[in-house]
Short mmCIF file of C-alpha atoms in Angstrom, two decimals:
data_model
loop_
_atom_site.label_atom_id
_atom_site.label_comp_id
_atom_site.label_asym_id
_atom_site.label_seq_id
_atom_site.Cartn_x
_atom_site.Cartn_y
_atom_site.Cartn_z
CA MET A 1 -59.75 136.08 126.20
CA ASN A 2 -62.23 133.29 125.51
CA MET A 3 -64.31 134.35 128.52
CA SER A 4 -64.48 137.94 127.25
CA ALA A 5 -65.53 136.77 123.81
CA SER A 6 -68.28 134.59 125.25
CA ARG A 7 -69.51 137.51 127.34
CA VAL A 8 -69.65 139.73 124.26
CA ARG A 9 -71.59 137.07 122.38
CA SER A 10 -74.04 136.65 125.28
CA VAL A 11 -74.61 140.40 125.49
CA ARG A 12 -75.24 140.54 121.75
CA GLN A 13 -77.74 137.72 122.06
CA LEU A 14 -79.60 139.47 124.87
CA SER A 15 -79.59 142.89 123.19
CA PRO A 16 -81.70 143.36 120.04
CA PRO A 17 -80.02 145.02 117.05
CA LEU A 18 -79.97 148.80 117.04
CA HIS A 19 -82.22 149.03 113.95
CA ARG A 20 -84.79 146.82 115.69
CA GLN A 21 -84.79 149.03 118.78
CA ARG A 22 -85.32 152.08 116.59
CA SER A 23 -88.12 150.39 114.70
CA TRP A 24 -89.99 149.76 117.94
CA ASN A 25 -89.42 153.35 118.95
CA ASP A 26 -90.96 154.76 115.75
CA GLY A 27 -93.76 152.21 115.47
CA SER A 28 -92.42 150.40 112.39
CA ALA A 29 -92.22 147.02 114.11
CA LEU A 30 -95.75 147.51 115.39
CA VAL A 31 -96.92 147.85 111.79
CA GLY A 32 -94.85 144.79 110.90
CA GLU A 33 -96.50 142.83 113.69
CA LEU A 34 -99.90 143.85 112.35
CA ILE A 35 -98.96 142.67 108.86
CA TYR A 36 -97.20 139.41 109.71
CA GLU A 37 -98.86 138.31 112.96
CA VAL A 38 -102.30 139.91 113.24
CA ALA A 39 -103.46 140.15 109.61
CA PRO A 40 -103.02 136.41 108.74
CA ARG A 41 -104.95 135.36 111.84
CA ALA A 42 -107.65 137.95 111.19
CA SER A 43 -107.95 136.67 107.61
CA PHE A 44 -108.23 133.10 108.85
CA ALA A 45 -110.91 134.17 111.35
CA LEU A 46 -112.92 135.85 108.57
CA ILE A 47 -112.61 132.82 106.29
CA GLY A 48 -113.51 130.49 109.16
CA GLY A 49 -116.45 132.72 110.06
CA ALA A 50 -117.69 132.64 106.46
CA LEU A 51 -117.48 128.84 106.31
CA ILE A 52 -119.09 128.26 109.70
CA GLY A 53 -121.72 130.92 109.04
CA GLY A 54 -122.54 129.37 105.68
CA VAL A 55 -122.97 125.91 107.18
CA LEU A 56 -125.16 127.21 110.04
CA ALA A 57 -127.31 129.22 107.65
CA ALA A 58 -127.65 126.30 105.22
CA LEU A 59 -128.74 123.94 107.99
CA GLY A 60 -131.10 126.53 109.50
CA LEU A 61 -129.26 126.46 112.82
CA SER A 62 -128.84 130.23 113.18
CA ASN A 63 -131.51 132.75 114.14
CA LEU A 64 -129.36 135.54 112.75
CA GLY A 65 -129.15 136.83 109.21
CA MET A 66 -126.35 135.68 106.90
CA ILE A 67 -124.08 138.69 107.56
CA GLU A 68 -124.74 138.66 111.32
CA THR A 69 -123.96 134.93 111.49
CA PHE A 70 -120.74 135.51 109.55
CA VAL A 71 -119.64 138.30 111.93
CA ALA A 72 -120.47 136.31 115.08
CA ALA A 73 -118.71 133.17 113.83
CA SER A 74 -115.65 135.24 112.87
CA PHE A 75 -115.33 136.64 116.40
CA TRP A 76 -115.56 133.21 118.01
CA THR A 77 -112.98 131.88 115.55
CA ALA A 78 -110.72 134.85 116.35
CA ALA A 79 -111.02 134.08 120.06
CA LEU A 80 -109.85 130.50 119.44
CA MET A 81 -106.91 131.87 117.42
CA THR A 82 -105.44 133.25 120.66
CA ALA A 83 -103.86 129.86 121.31
CA THR A 84 -101.86 130.04 118.05
CA PHE A 85 -99.31 132.59 119.30
CA ARG A 86 -97.13 129.83 120.80
CA GLY A 87 -97.18 131.22 124.31
CA ASN A 88 -96.00 134.74 123.40
CA VAL A 89 -97.86 136.70 126.07
CA GLY A 90 -97.24 140.10 124.49
CA ARG A 91 -98.75 139.14 121.14
CA MET A 92 -101.57 137.22 122.79
CA LEU A 93 -102.41 140.24 124.92
CA PHE A 94 -102.40 142.43 121.81
CA TRP A 95 -104.80 140.01 120.09
CA VAL A 96 -107.15 139.91 123.10
CA LEU A 97 -107.18 143.71 123.32
CA LEU A 98 -108.01 143.99 119.62
CA ILE A 99 -110.94 141.58 120.09
CA ASP A 100 -112.08 143.55 123.12
CA ALA A 101 -111.74 146.88 121.30
CA SER A 102 -113.93 145.68 118.42
CA LEU A 103 -116.45 143.91 120.69
CA LEU A 104 -119.14 146.47 119.84
CA ILE A 105 -119.21 145.17 116.25
CA TYR A 106 -119.89 141.65 117.50
CA GLN A 107 -122.54 142.78 119.97
CA VAL A 108 -124.39 144.85 117.38
CA SER A 109 -124.38 141.87 115.01
CA ILE A 110 -126.12 139.60 117.54
CA HIS A 111 -128.32 142.27 119.14
CA GLN A 112 -131.58 141.23 117.49
CA PHE A 113 -131.05 137.67 118.71
CA VAL A 114 -129.90 138.18 122.31
CA LEU A 115 -131.36 141.64 123.13
CA ASP A 116 -130.63 142.06 126.87
CA GLU A 117 -130.48 138.32 127.57
CA TYR A 118 -127.76 135.68 127.16
CA LYS A 119 -125.12 137.89 128.76
CA ILE A 120 -122.43 135.23 128.56
CA VAL A 121 -122.99 135.05 124.78
CA ARG A 122 -122.57 138.83 124.50
CA LEU A 123 -119.24 138.61 126.35
CA GLY A 124 -118.07 135.27 124.97
CA PRO A 125 -115.25 136.08 122.50
CA PRO A 126 -113.04 138.30 124.73
CA VAL A 127 -113.62 136.08 127.78
CA LEU A 128 -112.64 132.97 125.79
CA ALA A 129 -109.59 134.75 124.37
CA ALA A 130 -108.47 135.93 127.84
CA GLY A 131 -108.94 132.41 129.21
CA LEU A 132 -106.77 130.94 126.45
CA LEU A 133 -104.14 133.59 127.16
CA LEU A 134 -103.96 132.54 130.80
CA LEU A 135 -103.92 128.83 129.96
CA THR A 136 -101.35 128.89 127.14
CA GLY A 137 -99.18 131.92 127.97
CA SER A 138 -95.60 130.99 128.77
CA SER A 139 -94.74 133.81 131.19
CA ARG A 140 -95.70 133.82 134.83
CA THR A 141 -95.56 136.54 137.46
CA THR A 142 -97.14 137.12 140.85
CA GLY A 143 -97.75 140.77 140.15
CA HIS A 144 -98.98 142.96 142.98
CA ARG A 145 -101.14 140.82 145.27
CA PHE A 146 -102.58 143.90 146.93
CA VAL A 147 -104.31 144.88 143.67
CA TYR A 148 -105.80 141.42 143.03
CA ILE A 149 -106.99 140.86 146.61
CA THR A 150 -108.43 144.35 147.03
CA TRP A 151 -110.38 144.30 143.77
CA ILE A 152 -111.84 140.84 144.36
CA LEU A 153 -112.79 141.38 148.01
CA CYS A 154 -114.37 144.78 147.36
CA ASN A 155 -116.54 143.45 144.51
CA LEU A 156 -117.69 140.24 146.22
CA PRO A 157 -120.40 141.99 148.32
CA ALA A 158 -122.04 143.08 145.04
CA LEU A 159 -122.47 139.38 144.26
CA PHE A 160 -124.34 138.92 147.55
CA SER A 161 -126.57 141.95 146.95
CA GLY A 162 -127.32 140.83 143.39
CA LEU A 163 -128.31 137.35 144.57
CA THR A 164 -130.60 138.63 147.31
CA ASN A 165 -132.72 141.17 145.40
CA GLU A 166 -135.21 140.92 142.58
CA TYR A 167 -133.43 143.18 140.10
CA LEU A 168 -131.11 140.58 138.54
CA SER A 169 -131.43 136.87 137.80
CA LEU A 170 -129.09 134.36 139.42
CA ALA A 171 -127.22 133.60 136.19
CA ASP A 172 -126.89 137.26 135.20
CA THR A 173 -125.56 138.22 138.63
CA ILE A 174 -122.84 135.56 138.57
CA VAL A 175 -121.80 136.36 134.97
CA VAL A 176 -121.73 140.12 135.47
CA VAL A 177 -119.80 140.06 138.76
CA ALA A 178 -117.28 137.55 137.41
CA PHE A 179 -116.81 139.62 134.25
CA ASN A 180 -116.37 142.86 136.21
CA THR A 181 -113.99 141.32 138.73
CA LEU A 182 -111.89 138.67 136.97
CA TYR A 183 -111.65 139.75 133.33
CA PRO A 184 -109.90 143.11 134.02
CA LEU A 185 -107.54 141.32 136.42
CA ALA A 186 -106.68 138.81 133.69
CA ILE A 187 -105.68 141.68 131.38
CA TYR A 188 -103.71 143.35 134.18
CA TYR A 189 -101.97 140.04 134.89
CA ALA A 190 -101.03 139.66 131.22
CA VAL A 191 -99.53 143.16 131.17
CA GLN A 192 -97.49 142.23 134.24
CA CYS A 193 -96.30 139.07 132.44
CA GLU A 194 -95.07 141.11 129.46
CA THR A 195 -91.29 141.09 129.90
CA HIS A 196 -90.31 143.22 126.89
CA ALA A 197 -89.59 146.94 126.91
CA ASP A 198 -92.37 149.35 127.75
CA GLU A 199 -92.26 150.72 124.21
CA ARG A 200 -93.36 147.38 122.79
CA ALA A 201 -96.04 146.60 125.36
CA PHE A 202 -97.60 150.05 125.39
CA ASP A 203 -97.38 150.52 121.62
CA ARG A 204 -99.74 147.55 121.43
CA ILE A 205 -102.01 148.97 124.11
CA SER A 206 -102.06 152.36 122.37
CA LEU A 207 -103.04 150.81 119.05
CA SER A 208 -105.84 148.86 120.76
CA ALA A 209 -107.22 152.22 121.91
CA ILE A 210 -107.15 153.46 118.31
CA VAL A 211 -109.13 150.38 117.21
CA LEU A 212 -111.54 151.16 120.05
CA CYS A 213 -112.08 154.56 118.39
CA ILE A 214 -112.60 153.08 114.93
CA ALA A 215 -115.31 150.56 115.92
CA PRO A 216 -118.18 152.95 116.82
CA THR A 217 -117.30 155.28 113.94
CA ALA A 218 -117.36 152.40 111.45
CA LEU A 219 -120.77 151.30 112.77
CA MET A 220 -122.46 154.65 112.12
CA PRO A 221 -123.78 153.66 108.65
CA VAL A 222 -125.06 150.38 110.13
CA GLU A 223 -126.89 152.22 112.91
CA LEU A 224 -128.44 154.70 110.49
CA ALA A 225 -129.58 151.88 108.21
CA ALA A 226 -131.05 149.95 111.15
CA ARG A 227 -133.07 153.02 112.14
CA ASP A 228 -134.08 153.65 108.51
CA SER A 229 -132.74 157.21 108.78
CA SER A 230 -129.97 159.38 107.40
CA SER A 231 -130.13 162.03 110.13
CA PHE A 232 -127.59 162.33 112.91
CA ALA A 233 -130.42 163.36 115.23
CA SER A 234 -131.86 159.81 115.05
CA LEU A 235 -128.84 158.36 116.84
CA GLN A 236 -128.25 158.39 120.59
CA PHE A 237 -125.09 160.45 120.40
CA GLY A 238 -122.91 161.22 123.37
CA GLY A 239 -123.51 157.97 125.20
CA ARG A 240 -122.18 155.87 122.33
CA ALA A 241 -118.79 157.59 122.63
CA TYR A 242 -118.50 158.17 126.39
CA SER A 243 -116.80 154.85 127.12
CA VAL A 244 -114.32 155.28 124.24
CA ILE A 245 -113.45 158.84 125.24
CA GLY A 246 -113.06 157.80 128.88
CA ALA A 247 -110.61 155.06 127.85
CA LEU A 248 -108.66 157.59 125.74
CA TYR A 249 -108.37 159.92 128.71
CA LEU A 250 -107.13 157.09 130.93
CA LEU A 251 -104.42 156.26 128.40
CA TRP A 252 -103.71 159.88 127.46
CA PRO A 253 -100.17 160.07 128.93
CA ILE A 254 -99.31 156.74 127.24
CA LEU A 255 -100.86 157.82 123.94
CA VAL A 256 -99.01 161.14 123.93
CA THR A 257 -95.73 159.37 124.70
CA ARG A 258 -96.18 156.76 121.96
CA LEU A 259 -97.94 158.80 119.25
CA THR A 260 -95.26 161.47 119.24
CA VAL A 261 -92.52 158.95 118.41
CA TRP A 262 -94.50 156.99 115.82
CA ARG A 263 -93.90 157.65 112.14
CA PRO A 264 -95.94 160.58 110.72
CA LYS A 265 -98.38 158.45 108.67
CA LEU A 266 -99.20 156.15 111.59
CA ARG A 267 -99.50 159.13 113.92
CA ALA A 268 -101.82 160.97 111.50
CA LEU A 269 -104.09 157.94 111.07
CA SER A 270 -104.28 157.47 114.84
CA ILE A 271 -105.04 161.12 115.56
CA GLY A 272 -107.67 161.07 112.80
CA ALA A 273 -109.43 158.12 114.44
CA ILE A 274 -109.42 159.94 117.79
CA LEU A 275 -110.75 163.19 116.33
CA LEU A 276 -113.58 161.40 114.52
CA VAL A 277 -114.82 159.96 117.83
CA PHE A 278 -115.03 163.44 119.32
CA ALA A 279 -116.51 164.96 116.15
CA THR A 280 -119.30 162.37 115.97
CA SER A 281 -120.00 162.32 119.71
CA PHE A 282 -122.02 165.56 119.55
CA SER A 283 -121.34 165.85 123.27
CA ARG A 284 -120.68 169.24 124.83
CA GLY A 285 -118.92 167.57 127.75
CA ALA A 286 -116.64 165.68 125.39
CA MET A 287 -115.54 168.80 123.55
CA LEU A 288 -115.10 170.84 126.72
CA SER A 289 -113.00 168.09 128.31
CA LEU A 290 -110.94 167.73 125.10
CA PHE A 291 -110.15 171.44 125.29
CA LEU A 292 -109.03 170.98 128.91
CA MET A 293 -106.94 167.93 128.01
CA LEU A 294 -105.19 169.64 125.09
CA THR A 295 -104.55 172.72 127.23
CA GLY A 296 -102.98 170.56 129.93
CA THR A 297 -100.92 168.77 127.28
CA VAL A 298 -99.52 172.09 126.06
CA ILE A 299 -98.67 173.14 129.63
CA PHE A 300 -97.39 169.89 131.15
CA ALA A 301 -96.36 167.48 128.37
CA GLY A 302 -92.91 168.94 127.77
CA LYS A 303 -91.22 168.04 124.48
CA SER A 304 -94.07 165.79 123.39
CA ARG A 305 -96.60 168.62 123.15
CA GLY A 306 -95.33 170.12 119.89
CA LYS A 307 -95.79 167.03 117.73
CA LEU A 308 -99.14 166.17 119.26
CA VAL A 309 -100.72 169.63 118.99
CA SER A 310 -99.41 170.18 115.46
CA GLY A 311 -100.60 166.68 114.54
CA VAL A 312 -104.09 167.39 115.91
CA LEU A 313 -104.33 170.68 114.00
CA ALA A 314 -102.98 169.30 110.73
CA THR A 315 -105.08 166.13 110.84
CA GLY A 316 -108.19 168.12 111.75
CA LEU A 317 -107.71 170.39 108.73
CA VAL A 318 -107.18 167.38 106.45
CA LEU A 319 -110.38 165.74 107.73
CA LEU A 320 -112.33 168.97 107.15
CA GLY A 321 -110.90 169.19 103.64
CA ILE A 322 -111.86 165.60 102.82
CA GLY A 323 -115.32 166.12 104.27
CA SER A 324 -115.93 169.34 102.32
CA VAL A 325 -114.96 167.65 99.03
CA LEU A 326 -116.30 164.09 99.34
CA PHE A 327 -118.98 164.32 102.04
CA GLN A 328 -120.22 167.90 101.73
CA GLU A 329 -123.86 167.18 102.57
CA ARG A 330 -122.98 164.96 105.53
CA LEU A 331 -120.46 167.53 106.82
CA GLY A 332 -123.04 170.32 106.58
CA GLU A 333 -125.57 168.25 108.51
CA GLY A 334 -122.93 167.46 111.14
CA VAL A 335 -122.01 171.14 111.57
CA TRP A 336 -125.68 172.10 111.94
CA PHE A 337 -126.29 169.34 114.49
CA TRP A 338 -123.25 170.55 116.47
CA LEU A 339 -124.72 174.07 116.51
CA LEU A 340 -127.96 172.61 117.85
CA ARG A 341 -126.13 170.60 120.50
CA MET A 342 -124.16 173.69 121.54
CA ASN A 343 -127.47 175.59 121.91
CA VAL A 344 -126.27 178.15 119.37
CA ALA A 345 -128.82 177.36 116.65
CA SER A 346 -132.48 176.35 116.68
CA ASN A 347 -134.70 174.52 114.20
CA LEU A 348 -137.43 177.06 114.99
CA SER A 349 -135.41 180.21 114.29
CA ASN A 350 -132.68 181.53 111.98
CA HIS A 351 -130.98 183.45 114.80
CA MET A 352 -127.59 182.31 116.14
CA ILE A 353 -127.31 183.10 119.86
CA PHE A 354 -124.96 181.53 122.40
CA ASP A 355 -126.36 181.32 125.93
CA VAL A 356 -123.83 180.14 128.54
CA GLN A 357 -126.58 179.11 130.97
CA GLU A 358 -128.29 176.91 128.39
CA PHE A 359 -124.95 175.48 127.27
CA LEU A 360 -124.13 174.36 130.82
CA LEU A 361 -127.63 172.99 131.45
CA THR A 362 -127.38 169.18 131.45
CA ASP A 363 -130.48 168.07 133.40
CA ARG A 364 -128.32 165.69 135.43
CA ASP A 365 -129.77 166.80 138.78
CA SER A 366 -132.84 164.57 138.66
CA ILE A 367 -130.95 161.34 137.98
CA TRP A 368 -128.25 162.22 140.54
CA GLN A 369 -130.96 162.74 143.16
CA LEU A 370 -132.36 159.31 142.31
CA ALA A 371 -128.86 157.86 142.69
CA VAL A 372 -128.57 159.32 146.19
CA THR A 373 -131.97 157.80 147.05
CA PHE A 374 -130.99 154.36 145.71
CA PHE A 375 -127.70 154.49 147.61
CA GLY A 376 -129.60 155.19 150.84
CA TRP A 377 -131.64 152.01 150.36
CA SER A 378 -128.52 149.80 150.39
CA PRO A 379 -125.45 151.83 151.36
CA LEU A 380 -123.07 149.04 152.33
CA TRP A 381 -123.03 146.67 149.34
CA GLY A 382 -125.39 148.30 146.85
CA HIS A 383 -128.04 146.67 144.66
CA GLY A 384 -125.77 144.55 142.46
CA ILE A 385 -123.53 145.32 139.49
CA GLY A 386 -125.70 146.11 136.47
CA SER A 387 -128.86 146.79 138.49
CA THR A 388 -129.19 150.48 137.51
CA PRO A 389 -131.42 150.03 134.41
CA VAL A 390 -133.91 147.86 136.31
CA LEU A 391 -133.89 150.20 139.31
CA LEU A 392 -134.63 153.25 137.16
CA ASP A 393 -137.30 151.44 135.16
CA THR A 394 -139.04 150.17 138.32
CA VAL A 395 -139.00 153.40 140.30
CA THR A 396 -139.93 155.72 137.41
CA SER A 397 -142.42 153.30 135.76
CA GLY A 398 -140.33 153.24 132.60
CA ARG A 399 -140.02 157.02 132.20
CA ILE A 400 -136.21 156.98 132.62
CA ALA A 401 -133.98 154.46 130.88
CA PHE A 402 -130.24 154.78 131.46
CA SER A 403 -127.50 152.17 131.87
CA GLY A 404 -125.86 154.22 134.62
CA MET A 405 -126.32 157.29 136.79
CA HIS A 406 -124.36 159.61 134.47
CA ASN A 407 -121.79 159.84 137.22
CA PHE A 408 -118.81 157.53 137.66
CA PHE A 409 -118.78 157.53 141.46
CA LEU A 410 -122.56 157.54 141.99
CA THR A 411 -123.08 154.47 139.78
CA VAL A 412 -120.49 152.56 141.80
CA LEU A 413 -122.12 153.63 145.07
CA VAL A 414 -125.58 152.54 143.85
CA GLU A 415 -124.50 149.19 142.43
CA ARG A 416 -121.56 148.20 144.68
CA GLY A 417 -122.14 150.25 147.83
CA LEU A 418 -119.48 151.68 150.12
CA ILE A 419 -117.43 148.47 149.99
CA GLY A 420 -117.21 148.51 146.20
CA PHE A 421 -116.58 152.25 146.24
CA ALA A 422 -113.72 151.71 148.69
CA GLY A 423 -112.14 149.32 146.17
CA LEU A 424 -112.37 151.98 143.45
CA LEU A 425 -110.92 154.63 145.77
CA LEU A 426 -108.01 152.37 146.70
CA LEU A 427 -107.32 151.79 143.02
CA CYS A 428 -107.45 155.53 142.31
CA GLY A 429 -105.31 156.18 145.40
CA ARG A 430 -102.65 153.77 144.16
CA ILE A 431 -102.68 155.50 140.76
CA ALA A 432 -102.23 158.87 142.50
CA LEU A 433 -99.40 157.53 144.68
CA LEU A 434 -97.54 155.96 141.74
CA THR A 435 -98.02 159.17 139.74
CA TRP A 436 -96.29 161.13 142.48
CA MET A 437 -93.51 158.55 142.79
CA GLY A 438 -92.85 158.57 139.05
CA PRO A 439 -90.41 160.80 137.17
CA PRO A 440 -90.87 164.43 138.33
CA GLU A 441 -90.80 165.80 134.77
CA SER A 442 -94.06 163.98 133.86
CA ARG A 443 -95.69 163.91 137.29
CA PHE A 444 -98.04 166.84 136.73
CA PHE A 445 -99.01 165.76 133.21
CA VAL A 446 -100.03 162.27 134.33
CA GLY A 447 -101.89 163.64 137.36
CA TYR A 448 -103.67 166.30 135.30
CA SER A 449 -104.76 163.73 132.68
CA PHE A 450 -106.26 161.50 135.36
CA PHE A 451 -108.02 164.51 136.89
CA VAL A 452 -109.63 165.36 133.52
CA PHE A 453 -110.76 161.74 133.20
CA LEU A 454 -112.43 161.87 136.63
CA LEU A 455 -114.02 165.23 135.79
CA PHE A 456 -115.40 163.88 132.51
CA ALA A 457 -116.48 160.55 134.02
CA ASN A 458 -118.40 162.16 136.86
CA SER A 459 -120.34 164.48 134.57
CA THR A 460 -121.25 162.03 131.77
CA GLY A 461 -122.09 158.38 131.19
CA VAL A 462 -118.63 156.86 131.72
CA GLU A 463 -119.05 153.72 133.82
CA LEU A 464 -116.82 150.96 135.16
CA PHE A 465 -119.37 148.61 133.62
CA LEU A 466 -121.25 149.74 130.51
CA ASN A 467 -124.62 147.98 130.55
CA SER A 468 -126.56 149.41 127.62
CA SER A 469 -128.78 147.48 125.23
CA LYS A 470 -126.13 147.20 122.50
CA SER A 471 -122.84 147.86 124.26
CA PHE A 472 -121.91 145.62 127.16
CA ASN A 473 -118.31 145.87 128.40
CA VAL A 474 -115.83 146.76 131.14
CA THR A 475 -113.60 148.82 128.87
CA ILE A 476 -113.04 151.56 131.45
CA THR A 477 -112.01 149.06 134.13
CA VAL A 478 -109.62 147.31 131.73
CA TYR A 479 -107.89 150.54 130.75
CA LEU A 480 -107.86 151.70 134.37
CA PHE A 481 -105.80 148.62 135.22
CA MET A 482 -103.56 149.17 132.19
CA LEU A 483 -102.85 152.71 133.36
CA LEU A 484 -101.99 151.24 136.76
CA ALA A 485 -99.61 148.71 135.14
CA TRP A 486 -97.88 151.50 133.20
CA LEU A 487 -97.44 153.59 136.33
CA GLU A 488 -96.03 150.61 138.22
CA ARG A 489 -93.41 150.11 135.53
CA ARG A 490 -92.46 153.79 135.58
CA ALA A 491 -92.16 153.84 139.35
CA VAL A 492 -89.90 150.78 139.64
CA GLY A 493 -86.33 151.91 140.03
CA HIS A 494 -87.23 155.50 140.83
CA PRO A 495 -85.53 156.66 144.07
CA SER A 496 -88.76 157.74 145.78
CA TYR A 497 -90.34 154.37 145.04
CA GLN A 498 -87.37 152.49 146.45
CA LEU A 499 -87.45 154.66 149.56
CA ALA A 500 -91.18 153.99 150.02
CA LYS A 501 -90.61 150.25 149.75
CA LYS A 502 -88.03 150.41 152.53
#
């Protein structure tokens, strides 16, 4: 009798209360974690940034303006705050992902000081936060050694090529290769260490993707002010959103699964943030791929499709209503710029004509031909990660300036060669294999979502490593590994996976 009672007590201790399980399922605990764990630390980081920034400005030790110094100091303080989570890997990972998702704000704030130099400074806060996670996290796991070994070995030749050509400096080559290789693996490792239910871990990852959407949208007024303009046409649209949209597509099956069980207000806010990224991208490829993704969701997503599609429609109508009442002039300008981008309208004529041939014309052929040429010069290990801008500038005498080849695969082939491309293919192959080994009811939805990502990535500026003048990150690689981690969790325990292991 005593043994039975002790067993009951132990089971109760191991199992969270029913109301707590439900709260994680509907996103309530996620909001609670934001309020009680994230918000106090964020407030402390802002206060610390204000104090440090004030001291630096008063002593004349900062080359930045007062606001820029405040923002930069806040991010470094936030990175140090990673160690305050008392070894809780899940919450530390959430904090690191939030810093990474808002990295664009930090990089814009220091842009005038660092420009394209001081790469380690541009990457400092998330790298420091990830390092503290690894050093102070209490959980340990070996993970899948195949993934670690393959990714490291296939990216090492790019270090050799970067060190032996004139396109990158020694310091930049080492920093960029280390960031591309080790930082995403640190995030993947942390996801593997997360021992709680998938709902908790991937709720946090989903919300980090929403913050990723908010950052570039929030910076639009700053960009317009910096350019001394109020016109959408003055911004480099499309490219500023490609990385964010690519990350959303990678996480699409996870987002659909989590958003549809979150409470209506949280779901509406999240869908609104996603729609604003697409609406302000002014990218034909983005809108066409969104149509394909929503169509696939309706066909393959099962029970989840109803809440998501109705949420998208309802939230879209609400945003249009708010825009027509509060931001009528801005909304009108946005609609007109969309008509221009869709080749329906013209600033030289009042006629509205839709030409399919002009709509599909992207002028990608010339840069893709250059990519093929560059690949032929160093097919085995490429020219070095991050070498594309210098290559294009050198060969075209400054006439073409892009951070990548506007093609996911071609950029990897140019910068990392066949060896680096093999690493990417093995990663994609593992994702495809785990997709097939997962639950049959979601197999086609996950596979279709990844297909749309590849289609979008290979026709736009989605890169494993975004190396533009203001945005400098490996967001796509990080979320690629998080998709892999999610698929590995789904596959464990499934009969086909067990059979394959045998």
